[in-house]
Amino acid sequence: MTPRSDDTRKDIAEARQELKEALEKAKAKRDKVFEDTDKLREAADEELWKTVGAQLDGAYHGARTDAVEVLGVTRDYILKQTKKYS
């Protein structure tokens, strides 16, 4: 096999650099979307648990049990989340 010329090596170096830049750009875009998604999820959780807390505050006897059934989580989890977001 014949050795590559210097021009080919330069082309490969340029191609590698372009590939790295393109991949870094794509990764940065994905990371930004993940960050935005996490912010939206946190906002949705906050709104949910504030609503749950408001509905359960002073509610009828057994309301927490009904909330467990509807939300599919434990009473302890409801307590922790409503305290966290109140």
Short mmCIF file of N, CA and C in Angstrom, two decimals, residues 52-71 73-75 78:
data_model
loop_
_atom_site.label_atom_id
_atom_site.label_comp_id
_atom_site.label_asym_id
_atom_site.label_seq_id
_atom_site.Cartn_x
_atom_site.Cartn_y
_atom_site.Cartn_z
N VAL A 52 -52.90 19.88 44.62
CA VAL A 52 -53.23 18.78 45.52
C VAL A 52 -53.27 19.28 46.96
N GLY A 53 -52.27 20.05 47.35
CA GLY A 53 -52.23 20.58 48.70
C GLY A 53 -53.42 21.47 49.01
N ALA A 54 -53.77 22.32 48.06
CA ALA A 54 -54.92 23.20 48.26
C ALA A 54 -56.22 22.42 48.37
N GLN A 55 -56.35 21.38 47.56
CA GLN A 55 -57.57 20.58 47.59
C GLN A 55 -57.69 19.76 48.88
N LEU A 56 -56.56 19.29 49.39
CA LEU A 56 -56.59 18.45 50.58
C LEU A 56 -56.63 19.25 51.88
N ASP A 57 -56.22 20.51 51.81
CA ASP A 57 -56.20 21.34 53.01
C ASP A 57 -57.63 21.60 53.47
N GLY A 58 -57.98 21.04 54.61
CA GLY A 58 -59.32 21.23 55.15
C GLY A 58 -60.38 20.40 54.46
N ALA A 59 -59.97 19.41 53.68
CA ALA A 59 -60.93 18.57 52.96
C ALA A 59 -61.60 17.59 53.92
N TYR A 60 -62.57 16.88 53.42
CA TYR A 60 -63.34 15.90 54.22
C TYR A 60 -62.45 14.76 54.71
N HIS A 61 -62.93 14.08 55.73
CA HIS A 61 -62.22 12.93 56.30
C HIS A 61 -62.13 11.83 55.23
N GLY A 62 -60.93 11.38 54.94
CA GLY A 62 -60.74 10.34 53.93
C GLY A 62 -60.29 10.88 52.58
N ALA A 63 -60.13 12.18 52.50
CA ALA A 63 -59.73 12.78 51.21
C ALA A 63 -58.35 12.32 50.77
N ARG A 64 -57.45 12.16 51.74
CA ARG A 64 -56.10 11.71 51.39
C ARG A 64 -56.12 10.28 50.83
N THR A 65 -56.96 9.46 51.38
CA THR A 65 -57.11 8.10 50.87
C THR A 65 -57.62 8.12 49.44
N ASP A 66 -58.59 8.99 49.17
CA ASP A 66 -59.10 9.13 47.81
C ASP A 66 -58.01 9.66 46.87
N ALA A 67 -57.19 10.59 47.38
CA ALA A 67 -56.11 11.15 46.57
C ALA A 67 -55.08 10.06 46.22
N VAL A 68 -54.81 9.17 47.18
CA VAL A 68 -53.89 8.06 46.93
C VAL A 68 -54.41 7.21 45.78
N GLU A 69 -55.69 6.93 45.80
CA GLU A 69 -56.30 6.11 44.75
C GLU A 69 -56.21 6.79 43.38
N VAL A 70 -56.50 8.08 43.35
CA VAL A 70 -56.51 8.81 42.08
C VAL A 70 -55.09 9.02 41.53
N LEU A 71 -54.17 9.41 42.40
CA LEU A 71 -52.81 9.74 41.96
C LEU A 71 -51.91 8.53 41.82
N VAL A 73 -50.07 7.12 44.20
CA VAL A 73 -48.87 7.25 45.04
C VAL A 73 -49.28 7.03 46.49
N THR A 74 -48.30 6.94 47.36
CA THR A 74 -48.60 6.70 48.77
C THR A 74 -48.99 8.00 49.48
N ARG A 75 -49.61 7.84 50.65
CA ARG A 75 -49.97 9.01 51.47
C ARG A 75 -48.72 9.77 51.88
N ILE A 78 -47.51 11.93 49.04
CA ILE A 78 -48.37 13.12 48.92
C ILE A 78 -47.98 14.14 49.97
#
